[in-house]
Amino acid sequence: MAFLNIEMIIPKLLRTSSEESWNDDIHAFSETDWDGILRQSLRHCVAPFIYQRLMTSFKEICVPEKVISRLKELNLYFTARNIRLYHEFDRLLDALGGSVPVLLLKGGHLAAFVYGDISLRSMVDLDILVHKKDLYLVANAMNKLGYTRSLECPDHPFHFAYMDPTRTVDLEIHWNICSEEARVHELWKDARSELLKGRRIWVLRPELLLLHICLHDAGHHFYLCGLRTFCDIDAIIRRYREEIDWEVVVSSASKWGITKSTYLTLRLAKEMMGAEVPEEVLTAIKPQDFKQENLLWARKAIFAPLSEDEPVSEHFAQFWGTSPYKSKMALFLANILLPRELMAKIYSVPLGSPYIYLYYPWRLIELSMRYGRSVGKISDESSDLRIGLEAEHSRILLREWLQK
């Protein structure tokens, strides 16, 4: 199936309303089309949603057996993984013995209390918020359970990641979700309690859960989570429709300094998933410097696949996307004439060695060899490399706009 069709079909399959007319197009999908839907459901972390929709709202559709079988396998896999994650969370609560307040974040909250079906919301890890003063107690409990600190992002400013002895379970222990200390007090002050497997645990109030998803997923420029972000937004609004105080959403987004990511995420959720975001809310948080191209960047970041065989570097994407010749040359030279400290690190040369200067000509040759063979493929607008470059460049532009 063509790329542009996938961009329309996947959100259409995911929408909660099944009344929308398909004009019988879906019955004409080929096996290749369904293979494309399967691949994109994995890329967008929505395979469990697609499986549920096909098994409920679209039961009359003839889907190839191998596609249904694969979706069923994925559904069972994510269900088993989530059961394991909640089991490990239960073990941690046992180890803490009720001495430490614990708040479930993101996927852990969504799967259990928003979707109400842990098979629907895929999770890579489980995110937990604790008070900073309790980190020592949590670390002791994790050690007793056999967990060790992950070496990935050891200096992360807001969380520690722990891996179990089998290296298959990742628990992230947060003491904040962003930089301002006052914000974490607000999270705890307004937290609500829920019952999970007979235990009282804490979760964010609906408005702050909504903002946390906007903050986290737009921060990753929508690429890592894809369409799942907007499924989450839609599900939160449907689950807490009568409770959400939109004035709190607007004021907190401003206070947190995330009006851009909130506006972009909520607007895309409304446009693609039919999420019931009030128009006056979007008007209230619309950034003054917003342009339609911001939406185009986001959509490219969401939908354009990157080739696993030819990953696109940020430097290459910046170079390709820069229009003026002088700007291209400045970027090219900046990537060759790196600081001596960085050259020493890259090429394992002592910083004080005079031989370090010999590596600058070699770097020119190396970069020419690395990217030279790719130049010819860029002219093909349908090539994975061209699509990947456009997506990476869109993510760069989106990031720069979000950070302004």
mmCIF file of C-alpha atoms in Angstrom:
data_model
loop_
_atom_site.group_PDB
_atom_site.id
_atom_site.type_symbol
_atom_site.label_atom_id
_atom_site.label_comp_id
_atom_site.label_asym_id
_atom_site.label_seq_id
_atom_site.Cartn_x
_atom_site.Cartn_y
_atom_site.Cartn_z
ATOM 1 C CA MET A 1 0.000 0.000 0.000
ATOM 2 C CA ALA A 2 1.285 3.479 -0.841
ATOM 3 C CA PHE A 3 2.747 5.539 1.972
ATOM 4 C CA LEU A 4 0.095 8.275 1.721
ATOM 5 C CA ASN A 5 -2.711 5.723 1.965
ATOM 6 C CA ILE A 6 -1.219 4.211 5.117
ATOM 7 C CA GLU A 7 -1.222 7.689 6.651
ATOM 8 C CA MET A 8 -4.986 7.803 6.152
ATOM 9 C CA ILE A 9 -5.895 4.153 6.762
ATOM 10 C CA ILE A 10 -4.156 3.468 10.090
ATOM 11 C CA PRO A 11 -5.807 6.404 11.953
ATOM 12 C CA LYS A 12 -9.131 5.447 10.364
ATOM 13 C CA LEU A 13 -8.815 1.891 11.706
ATOM 14 C CA LEU A 14 -7.913 3.239 15.138
ATOM 15 C CA ARG A 15 -10.763 5.714 15.558
ATOM 16 C CA THR A 16 -13.185 4.720 18.253
ATOM 17 C CA SER A 17 -16.226 5.512 16.131
ATOM 18 C CA SER A 18 -17.024 2.645 13.752
ATOM 19 C CA GLU A 19 -19.816 4.550 12.027
ATOM 20 C CA GLU A 20 -17.510 6.234 9.552
ATOM 21 C CA SER A 21 -18.134 5.002 6.017
ATOM 22 C CA TRP A 22 -15.327 3.146 4.306
ATOM 23 C CA ASN A 23 -17.107 3.152 0.935
ATOM 24 C CA ASP A 24 -16.212 -0.556 0.775
ATOM 25 C CA ASP A 25 -12.554 0.340 0.092
ATOM 26 C CA ILE A 26 -11.365 -1.773 2.996
ATOM 27 C CA HIS A 27 -12.880 -4.916 1.441
ATOM 28 C CA ALA A 28 -10.666 -4.403 -1.601
ATOM 29 C CA PHE A 29 -7.393 -4.295 0.332
ATOM 30 C CA SER A 30 -4.825 -6.673 -1.095
ATOM 31 C CA GLU A 31 -2.564 -8.974 0.894
ATOM 32 C CA THR A 32 0.245 -6.487 0.282
ATOM 33 C CA ASP A 33 -1.932 -3.719 1.722
ATOM 34 C CA TRP A 34 -2.571 -5.754 4.873
ATOM 35 C CA ASP A 35 1.142 -6.513 5.187
ATOM 36 C CA GLY A 36 1.740 -2.761 5.091
ATOM 37 C CA ILE A 37 -0.875 -2.184 7.795
ATOM 38 C CA LEU A 38 0.760 -4.859 9.947
ATOM 39 C CA ARG A 39 4.207 -3.269 9.564
ATOM 40 C CA GLN A 40 2.895 0.192 10.326
ATOM 41 C CA SER A 41 0.934 -1.050 13.347
ATOM 42 C CA LEU A 42 4.241 -2.244 14.794
ATOM 43 C CA ARG A 43 6.073 0.961 13.901
ATOM 44 C CA HIS A 44 3.351 3.026 15.594
ATOM 45 C CA CYS A 45 3.096 0.755 18.674
ATOM 46 C CA VAL A 46 -0.607 0.170 17.972
ATOM 47 C CA ALA A 47 -0.711 -3.518 16.967
ATOM 48 C CA PRO A 48 -2.911 -4.453 19.982
ATOM 49 C CA PHE A 49 -5.392 -1.690 19.077
ATOM 50 C CA ILE A 50 -5.560 -2.808 15.448
ATOM 51 C CA TYR A 51 -6.123 -6.421 16.511
ATOM 52 C CA GLN A 52 -8.941 -5.414 18.859
ATOM 53 C CA ARG A 53 -10.613 -3.291 16.160
ATOM 54 C CA LEU A 54 -10.447 -6.106 13.617
ATOM 55 C CA MET A 55 -11.877 -8.564 16.146
ATOM 56 C CA THR A 56 -14.757 -6.284 17.188
ATOM 57 C CA SER A 57 -15.807 -3.377 14.968
ATOM 58 C CA PHE A 58 -14.554 -4.835 11.680
ATOM 59 C CA LYS A 59 -15.286 -8.534 12.070
ATOM 60 C CA GLU A 60 -16.896 -8.710 8.624
ATOM 61 C CA ILE A 61 -13.644 -7.747 6.876
ATOM 62 C CA CYS A 62 -11.681 -10.562 5.244
ATOM 63 C CA VAL A 63 -8.145 -10.145 6.580
ATOM 64 C CA PRO A 64 -5.382 -12.550 5.445
ATOM 65 C CA GLU A 65 -4.939 -15.349 7.971
ATOM 66 C CA LYS A 66 -1.210 -14.724 8.363
ATOM 67 C CA VAL A 67 -1.868 -11.078 9.287
ATOM 68 C CA ILE A 68 -4.515 -11.977 11.874
ATOM 69 C CA SER A 69 -2.268 -14.726 13.270
ATOM 70 C CA ARG A 70 0.648 -12.320 13.600
ATOM 71 C CA LEU A 71 -1.521 -9.681 15.276
ATOM 72 C CA LYS A 72 -2.832 -12.318 17.679
ATOM 73 C CA GLU A 73 0.739 -13.382 18.508
ATOM 74 C CA LEU A 74 1.685 -9.762 19.161
ATOM 75 C CA ASN A 75 -1.376 -9.269 21.336
ATOM 76 C CA LEU A 76 -0.445 -12.309 23.440
ATOM 77 C CA TYR A 77 3.162 -11.125 23.657
ATOM 78 C CA PHE A 78 2.246 -7.635 24.887
ATOM 79 C CA THR A 79 -0.296 -9.086 27.315
ATOM 80 C CA ALA A 80 2.310 -11.437 28.796
ATOM 81 C CA ARG A 81 4.871 -8.637 28.972
ATOM 82 C CA ASN A 82 2.479 -6.297 30.755
ATOM 83 C CA ILE A 83 1.490 -9.022 33.225
ATOM 84 C CA ARG A 84 5.195 -9.445 33.969
ATOM 85 C CA LEU A 85 5.700 -5.700 34.446
ATOM 86 C CA TYR A 86 2.764 -5.408 36.855
ATOM 87 C CA HIS A 87 4.022 -8.501 38.704
ATOM 88 C CA GLU A 88 7.419 -6.848 39.167
ATOM 89 C CA PHE A 89 5.684 -3.692 40.348
ATOM 90 C CA ASP A 90 3.813 -5.830 42.880
ATOM 91 C CA ARG A 91 7.102 -7.319 44.084
ATOM 92 C CA LEU A 92 8.536 -3.825 44.547
ATOM 93 C CA LEU A 93 5.517 -2.777 46.607
ATOM 94 C CA ASP A 94 5.994 -5.898 48.762
ATOM 95 C CA ALA A 95 9.662 -5.048 49.257
ATOM 96 C CA LEU A 96 8.813 -1.473 50.267
ATOM 97 C CA GLY A 97 6.242 -2.728 52.756
ATOM 98 C CA GLY A 98 3.996 0.299 52.452
ATOM 99 C CA SER A 99 6.705 2.667 53.696
ATOM 100 C CA VAL A 100 7.031 4.639 50.440
ATOM 101 C CA PRO A 101 4.226 6.353 48.468
ATOM 102 C CA VAL A 102 4.414 5.176 44.837
ATOM 103 C CA LEU A 103 2.730 6.760 41.809
ATOM 104 C CA LEU A 104 2.271 4.960 38.474
ATOM 105 C CA LEU A 105 3.119 7.043 35.407
ATOM 106 C CA LYS A 106 2.335 6.846 31.690
ATOM 107 C CA GLY A 107 1.758 3.312 30.364
ATOM 108 C CA GLY A 108 1.280 1.738 33.787
ATOM 109 C CA HIS A 109 -1.506 4.216 34.549
ATOM 110 C CA LEU A 110 -3.021 4.059 31.077
ATOM 111 C CA ALA A 111 -3.174 0.278 30.668
ATOM 112 C CA ALA A 112 -4.763 -0.435 34.050
ATOM 113 C CA PHE A 113 -7.023 2.563 34.637
ATOM 114 C CA VAL A 114 -7.661 4.307 31.310
ATOM 115 C CA TYR A 115 -7.942 1.467 28.809
ATOM 116 C CA GLY A 116 -8.990 -0.956 31.531
ATOM 117 C CA ASP A 117 -7.411 -3.782 29.528
ATOM 118 C CA ILE A 118 -3.691 -4.333 29.994
ATOM 119 C CA SER A 119 -3.433 -6.153 26.657
ATOM 120 C CA LEU A 120 -4.233 -2.962 24.721
ATOM 121 C CA ARG A 121 -1.454 -0.613 25.809
ATOM 122 C CA SER A 122 2.031 -1.879 24.906
ATOM 123 C CA MET A 123 4.842 -0.947 27.299
ATOM 124 C CA VAL A 124 8.616 -1.192 27.032
ATOM 125 C CA ASP A 125 9.113 -0.465 30.720
ATOM 126 C CA LEU A 126 7.189 0.630 33.798
ATOM 127 C CA ASP A 127 7.565 4.208 35.017
ATOM 128 C CA ILE A 128 7.148 4.937 38.718
ATOM 129 C CA LEU A 129 7.285 8.247 40.599
ATOM 130 C CA VAL A 130 8.545 8.453 44.192
ATOM 131 C CA HIS A 131 9.582 11.304 46.454
ATOM 132 C CA LYS A 132 13.242 12.220 46.103
ATOM 133 C CA LYS A 133 13.783 11.653 49.820
ATOM 134 C CA ASP A 134 12.703 8.009 49.357
ATOM 135 C CA LEU A 135 15.184 7.144 46.593
ATOM 136 C CA TYR A 136 17.547 5.428 49.047
ATOM 137 C CA LEU A 137 14.771 3.158 50.341
ATOM 138 C CA VAL A 138 13.685 2.338 46.792
ATOM 139 C CA ALA A 139 17.283 1.599 45.746
ATOM 140 C CA ASN A 140 17.658 -0.816 48.675
ATOM 141 C CA ALA A 141 14.413 -2.560 47.734
ATOM 142 C CA MET A 142 15.494 -2.862 44.097
ATOM 143 C CA ASN A 143 18.836 -4.341 45.137
ATOM 144 C CA LYS A 144 17.106 -6.926 47.329
ATOM 145 C CA LEU A 145 14.977 -7.944 44.353
ATOM 146 C CA GLY A 146 18.119 -8.479 42.273
ATOM 147 C CA TYR A 147 17.781 -5.359 40.139
ATOM 148 C CA THR A 148 20.828 -3.370 39.041
ATOM 149 C CA ARG A 149 21.139 0.184 37.741
ATOM 150 C CA SER A 150 21.118 0.347 33.956
ATOM 151 C CA LEU A 151 24.173 1.906 32.322
ATOM 152 C CA GLU A 152 21.973 3.687 29.787
ATOM 153 C CA CYS A 153 21.587 7.386 30.637
ATOM 154 C CA PRO A 154 23.241 7.045 34.085
ATOM 155 C CA ASP A 155 23.139 10.823 34.569
ATOM 156 C CA HIS A 156 19.502 11.361 33.629
ATOM 157 C CA PRO A 157 18.210 14.363 35.615
ATOM 158 C CA PHE A 158 14.814 12.876 36.541
ATOM 159 C CA HIS A 159 15.043 9.091 36.829
ATOM 160 C CA PHE A 160 17.112 5.952 37.410
ATOM 161 C CA ALA A 161 16.557 2.871 35.242
ATOM 162 C CA TYR A 162 16.831 -0.583 36.820
ATOM 163 C CA MET A 163 17.135 -3.943 35.064
ATOM 164 C CA ASP A 164 16.129 -7.299 36.514
ATOM 165 C CA PRO A 165 18.620 -10.230 36.617
ATOM 166 C CA THR A 166 17.296 -11.596 33.298
ATOM 167 C CA ARG A 167 17.804 -8.182 31.612
ATOM 168 C CA THR A 168 14.236 -8.389 30.285
ATOM 169 C CA VAL A 169 12.390 -6.080 32.701
ATOM 170 C CA ASP A 170 13.107 -2.371 32.986
ATOM 171 C CA LEU A 171 11.669 -0.296 35.838
ATOM 172 C CA GLU A 172 12.276 3.461 35.742
ATOM 173 C CA ILE A 173 12.198 5.192 39.110
ATOM 174 C CA HIS A 174 11.399 8.891 38.665
ATOM 175 C CA TRP A 175 11.562 11.634 41.253
ATOM 176 C CA ASN A 176 10.325 14.245 38.771
ATOM 177 C CA ILE A 177 9.081 14.425 35.205
ATOM 178 C CA CYS A 178 10.652 17.752 34.292
ATOM 179 C CA SER A 179 13.033 20.390 35.542
ATOM 180 C CA GLU A 180 11.123 22.615 37.951
ATOM 181 C CA GLU A 181 11.040 21.374 41.545
ATOM 182 C CA ALA A 182 7.664 23.002 42.197
ATOM 183 C CA ARG A 183 6.062 20.876 39.517
ATOM 184 C CA VAL A 184 6.610 17.579 41.323
ATOM 185 C CA HIS A 185 4.842 18.935 44.417
ATOM 186 C CA GLU A 186 1.866 19.763 42.206
ATOM 187 C CA LEU A 187 1.837 16.199 40.869
ATOM 188 C CA TRP A 188 1.699 14.717 44.369
ATOM 189 C CA LYS A 189 -0.702 17.324 45.756
ATOM 190 C CA ASP A 190 -3.343 16.517 43.152
ATOM 191 C CA ALA A 191 -2.661 12.764 42.844
ATOM 192 C CA ARG A 192 -5.575 10.382 43.192
ATOM 193 C CA SER A 193 -5.621 6.864 44.610
ATOM 194 C CA GLU A 194 -6.655 3.761 42.668
ATOM 195 C CA LEU A 195 -6.968 0.099 43.558
ATOM 196 C CA LEU A 196 -4.585 -2.252 41.727
ATOM 197 C CA LYS A 197 -4.731 -5.955 42.603
ATOM 198 C CA GLY A 198 -6.097 -5.068 46.027
ATOM 199 C CA ARG A 199 -3.469 -2.406 46.744
ATOM 200 C CA ARG A 200 -3.906 1.353 46.977
ATOM 201 C CA ILE A 201 -1.523 3.139 44.619
ATOM 202 C CA TRP A 202 -1.309 6.697 43.321
ATOM 203 C CA VAL A 203 -1.838 8.037 39.798
ATOM 204 C CA LEU A 204 -1.894 11.519 38.254
ATOM 205 C CA ARG A 205 -5.127 13.456 38.039
ATOM 206 C CA PRO A 206 -6.538 13.279 34.469
ATOM 207 C CA GLU A 207 -5.455 16.780 33.418
ATOM 208 C CA LEU A 208 -1.836 16.179 34.445
ATOM 209 C CA LEU A 209 -1.776 12.723 32.870
ATOM 210 C CA LEU A 210 -2.857 14.381 29.628
ATOM 211 C CA LEU A 211 -0.076 16.963 29.931
ATOM 212 C CA HIS A 212 2.537 14.350 30.831
ATOM 213 C CA ILE A 213 1.773 12.437 27.620
ATOM 214 C CA CYS A 214 2.009 15.688 25.625
ATOM 215 C CA LEU A 215 5.289 16.611 27.322
ATOM 216 C CA HIS A 216 6.896 13.183 26.971
ATOM 217 C CA ASP A 217 5.829 12.215 23.467
ATOM 218 C CA ALA A 218 6.229 15.596 21.775
ATOM 219 C CA GLY A 219 9.624 15.726 23.508
ATOM 220 C CA HIS A 220 10.532 12.642 21.498
ATOM 221 C CA HIS A 221 9.119 14.445 18.443
ATOM 222 C CA PHE A 222 6.379 11.812 18.065
ATOM 223 C CA TYR A 223 8.800 9.510 16.293
ATOM 224 C CA LEU A 224 9.323 6.899 19.007
ATOM 225 C CA CYS A 225 5.650 6.464 19.893
ATOM 226 C CA GLY A 226 3.981 7.286 16.576
ATOM 227 C CA LEU A 227 0.191 7.128 16.521
ATOM 228 C CA ARG A 228 -0.011 5.517 19.960
ATOM 229 C CA THR A 229 0.409 8.998 21.454
ATOM 230 C CA PHE A 230 -2.878 10.142 19.932
ATOM 231 C CA CYS A 231 -4.671 6.927 20.872
ATOM 232 C CA ASP A 232 -3.615 7.665 24.461
ATOM 233 C CA ILE A 233 -4.890 11.245 24.297
ATOM 234 C CA ASP A 234 -8.223 10.107 22.861
ATOM 235 C CA ALA A 235 -8.562 7.350 25.487
ATOM 236 C CA ILE A 236 -7.802 9.731 28.382
ATOM 237 C CA ILE A 237 -10.431 12.204 27.200
ATOM 238 C CA ARG A 238 -13.052 9.477 26.718
ATOM 239 C CA ARG A 239 -12.297 7.871 30.087
ATOM 240 C CA TYR A 240 -12.404 11.127 32.062
ATOM 241 C CA ARG A 241 -14.791 13.097 29.836
ATOM 242 C CA GLU A 242 -16.954 14.281 32.741
ATOM 243 C CA GLU A 243 -14.018 15.010 35.045
ATOM 244 C CA ILE A 244 -11.462 16.887 32.972
ATOM 245 C CA ASP A 245 -11.156 20.536 33.933
ATOM 246 C CA TRP A 246 -9.879 22.098 30.726
ATOM 247 C CA GLU A 247 -8.989 25.326 32.524
ATOM 248 C CA VAL A 248 -6.473 23.302 34.550
ATOM 249 C CA VAL A 249 -5.046 21.882 31.307
ATOM 250 C CA VAL A 250 -4.638 25.378 29.847
ATOM 251 C CA SER A 251 -3.181 26.978 32.993
ATOM 252 C CA SER A 252 -0.855 24.052 33.780
ATOM 253 C CA ALA A 253 0.434 23.875 30.195
ATOM 254 C CA SER A 254 1.352 27.552 30.471
ATOM 255 C CA LYS A 255 2.872 27.117 33.938
ATOM 256 C CA TRP A 256 4.927 24.130 32.803
ATOM 257 C CA GLY A 257 6.095 25.962 29.683
ATOM 258 C CA ILE A 258 4.726 23.288 27.336
ATOM 259 C CA THR A 259 1.965 25.104 25.458
ATOM 260 C CA LYS A 260 3.597 24.283 22.109
ATOM 261 C CA SER A 261 3.835 20.544 22.673
ATOM 262 C CA THR A 262 0.370 20.503 24.271
ATOM 263 C CA TYR A 263 -1.245 22.399 21.396
ATOM 264 C CA LEU A 264 0.430 20.278 18.741
ATOM 265 C CA THR A 265 -0.397 16.962 20.447
ATOM 266 C CA LEU A 266 -4.019 17.841 21.225
ATOM 267 C CA ARG A 267 -4.652 19.248 17.763
ATOM 268 C CA LEU A 268 -3.206 16.178 16.041
ATOM 269 C CA ALA A 269 -5.224 13.894 18.341
ATOM 270 C CA LYS A 270 -8.383 15.801 17.393
ATOM 271 C CA GLU A 271 -7.618 15.735 13.673
ATOM 272 C CA MET A 272 -6.410 12.139 13.396
ATOM 273 C CA MET A 273 -8.323 10.285 16.122
ATOM 274 C CA GLY A 274 -11.372 12.481 16.534
ATOM 275 C CA ALA A 275 -10.397 13.211 20.151
ATOM 276 C CA GLU A 276 -12.959 15.504 21.791
ATOM 277 C CA VAL A 277 -10.669 18.435 22.498
ATOM 278 C CA PRO A 278 -12.762 21.613 22.876
ATOM 279 C CA GLU A 279 -11.998 24.149 20.164
ATOM 280 C CA GLU A 280 -11.770 26.924 22.757
ATOM 281 C CA VAL A 281 -8.966 25.007 24.512
ATOM 282 C CA LEU A 282 -6.940 24.835 21.307
ATOM 283 C CA THR A 283 -7.550 28.537 20.748
ATOM 284 C CA ALA A 284 -6.426 29.353 24.297
ATOM 285 C CA ILE A 285 -3.104 27.500 24.039
ATOM 286 C CA LYS A 286 -2.302 28.146 20.378
ATOM 287 C CA PRO A 287 1.268 29.527 20.250
ATOM 288 C CA GLN A 288 1.667 32.951 18.697
ATOM 289 C CA ASP A 289 4.392 31.690 16.365
ATOM 290 C CA PHE A 290 2.443 28.621 15.216
ATOM 291 C CA LYS A 291 2.416 27.972 11.467
ATOM 292 C CA GLN A 292 0.892 25.213 9.356
ATOM 293 C CA GLU A 293 4.378 23.959 8.575
ATOM 294 C CA ASN A 294 4.720 22.916 12.235
ATOM 295 C CA LEU A 295 1.907 20.407 11.646
ATOM 296 C CA LEU A 296 3.557 19.210 8.434
ATOM 297 C CA TRP A 297 6.849 18.615 10.284
ATOM 298 C CA ALA A 298 5.028 16.656 12.960
ATOM 299 C CA ARG A 299 3.146 14.525 10.427
ATOM 300 C CA LYS A 300 6.358 13.706 8.572
ATOM 301 C CA ALA A 301 8.014 12.757 11.842
ATOM 302 C CA ILE A 302 5.041 10.538 12.722
ATOM 303 C CA PHE A 303 4.531 8.719 9.436
ATOM 304 C CA ALA A 304 7.781 8.582 7.503
ATOM 305 C CA PRO A 305 9.607 5.274 8.071
ATOM 306 C CA LEU A 306 13.371 5.176 8.351
ATOM 307 C CA SER A 307 15.295 2.368 6.709
ATOM 308 C CA GLU A 308 17.010 0.100 9.220
ATOM 309 C CA ASP A 309 19.670 -0.622 6.603
ATOM 310 C CA GLU A 310 20.524 3.035 6.022
ATOM 311 C CA PRO A 311 19.972 5.009 9.216
ATOM 312 C CA VAL A 312 20.038 8.744 8.632
ATOM 313 C CA SER A 313 22.333 10.836 10.797
ATOM 314 C CA GLU A 314 21.181 14.183 12.112
ATOM 315 C CA HIS A 315 24.200 15.915 10.544
ATOM 316 C CA PHE A 316 23.391 14.497 7.109
ATOM 317 C CA ALA A 317 19.741 15.541 7.432
ATOM 318 C CA GLN A 318 20.738 19.056 8.486
ATOM 319 C CA PHE A 319 23.107 19.309 5.525
ATOM 320 C CA TRP A 320 20.482 18.025 3.078
ATOM 321 C CA GLY A 321 17.758 20.304 4.428
ATOM 322 C CA THR A 322 19.823 23.496 4.482
ATOM 323 C CA SER A 323 19.067 25.600 1.422
ATOM 324 C CA PRO A 324 21.730 28.338 1.041
ATOM 325 C CA TYR A 325 25.064 27.103 -0.349
ATOM 326 C CA LYS A 326 27.000 28.986 2.340
ATOM 327 C CA SER A 327 24.997 27.288 5.080
ATOM 328 C CA LYS A 328 25.676 23.878 3.554
ATOM 329 C CA MET A 329 29.406 24.604 3.395
ATOM 330 C CA ALA A 330 29.418 25.851 6.994
ATOM 331 C CA LEU A 331 27.771 22.618 8.171
ATOM 332 C CA PHE A 332 30.131 20.515 6.049
ATOM 333 C CA LEU A 333 33.233 22.211 7.447
ATOM 334 C CA ALA A 334 31.870 22.086 11.001
ATOM 335 C CA ASN A 335 31.587 18.298 10.691
ATOM 336 C CA ILE A 336 35.166 17.996 9.471
ATOM 337 C CA LEU A 337 36.933 20.600 11.603
ATOM 338 C CA LEU A 338 35.848 19.212 14.947
ATOM 339 C CA PRO A 339 37.468 20.428 18.194
ATOM 340 C CA ARG A 340 40.737 18.624 19.026
ATOM 341 C CA GLU A 341 39.191 17.147 22.181
ATOM 342 C CA LEU A 342 36.433 15.485 20.157
ATOM 343 C CA MET A 343 38.848 14.287 17.455
ATOM 344 C CA ALA A 344 41.040 12.727 20.140
ATOM 345 C CA LYS A 345 38.026 10.886 21.536
ATOM 346 C CA ILE A 346 36.706 9.705 18.144
ATOM 347 C CA TYR A 347 40.048 8.444 16.832
ATOM 348 C CA SER A 348 41.602 7.366 20.161
ATOM 349 C CA VAL A 349 44.577 9.703 19.829
ATOM 350 C CA PRO A 350 46.279 11.392 22.821
ATOM 351 C CA LEU A 351 45.055 14.975 23.036
ATOM 352 C CA GLY A 352 48.578 16.394 23.048
ATOM 353 C CA SER A 353 49.822 14.323 20.115
ATOM 354 C CA PRO A 354 50.798 16.238 16.945
ATOM 355 C CA TYR A 355 49.464 13.284 14.921
ATOM 356 C CA ILE A 356 45.932 14.378 15.743
ATOM 357 C CA TYR A 357 46.097 16.852 12.838
ATOM 358 C CA LEU A 358 46.635 13.985 10.372
ATOM 359 C CA TYR A 359 43.150 12.753 11.177
ATOM 360 C CA TYR A 360 41.434 15.845 9.749
ATOM 361 C CA PRO A 361 42.189 14.873 6.100
ATOM 362 C CA TRP A 362 41.191 11.308 6.998
ATOM 363 C CA ARG A 363 37.881 12.593 8.379
ATOM 364 C CA LEU A 364 37.187 14.318 5.062
ATOM 365 C CA ILE A 365 37.821 11.025 3.230
ATOM 366 C CA GLU A 366 35.776 9.071 5.774
ATOM 367 C CA LEU A 367 32.723 11.339 5.497
ATOM 368 C CA SER A 368 32.957 11.369 1.704
ATOM 369 C CA MET A 369 33.001 7.564 1.655
ATOM 370 C CA ARG A 370 30.178 7.311 4.194
ATOM 371 C CA TYR A 371 27.761 9.681 2.484
ATOM 372 C CA GLY A 372 28.994 9.814 -1.100
ATOM 373 C CA ARG A 373 27.278 6.589 -2.177
ATOM 374 C CA SER A 374 23.994 7.861 -0.753
ATOM 375 C CA VAL A 375 23.869 11.074 -2.766
ATOM 376 C CA GLY A 376 22.503 9.379 -5.883
ATOM 377 C CA LYS A 377 19.611 7.841 -3.958
ATOM 378 C CA ILE A 378 18.430 11.207 -2.642
ATOM 379 C CA SER A 379 17.070 12.225 -6.050
ATOM 380 C CA ASP A 380 14.586 9.321 -5.885
ATOM 381 C CA GLU A 381 11.680 10.783 -3.903
ATOM 382 C CA SER A 382 10.283 7.316 -3.131
ATOM 383 C CA SER A 383 13.545 5.877 -1.780
ATOM 384 C CA ASP A 384 13.777 4.988 1.914
ATOM 385 C CA LEU A 385 16.806 7.261 2.192
ATOM 386 C CA ARG A 386 14.964 10.289 0.785
ATOM 387 C CA ILE A 387 11.928 9.635 2.995
ATOM 388 C CA GLY A 388 14.218 9.137 5.981
ATOM 389 C CA LEU A 389 16.071 12.367 5.278
ATOM 390 C CA GLU A 390 12.836 14.329 5.051
ATOM 391 C CA ALA A 391 11.612 12.780 8.300
ATOM 392 C CA GLU A 392 14.857 13.473 10.142
ATOM 393 C CA HIS A 393 14.977 17.043 8.859
ATOM 394 C CA SER A 394 11.356 17.541 9.935
ATOM 395 C CA ARG A 395 12.227 16.289 13.422
ATOM 396 C CA ILE A 396 15.114 18.739 13.612
ATOM 397 C CA LEU A 397 12.886 21.655 12.585
ATOM 398 C CA LEU A 398 10.148 20.520 14.975
ATOM 399 C CA ARG A 399 12.588 20.242 17.861
ATOM 400 C CA GLU A 400 13.965 23.717 17.197
ATOM 401 C CA TRP A 401 10.448 25.180 17.151
ATOM 402 C CA LEU A 402 9.401 23.376 20.351
ATOM 403 C CA GLN A 403 12.507 24.633 22.148
ATOM 404 C CA LYS A 404 12.118 28.293 21.127
#
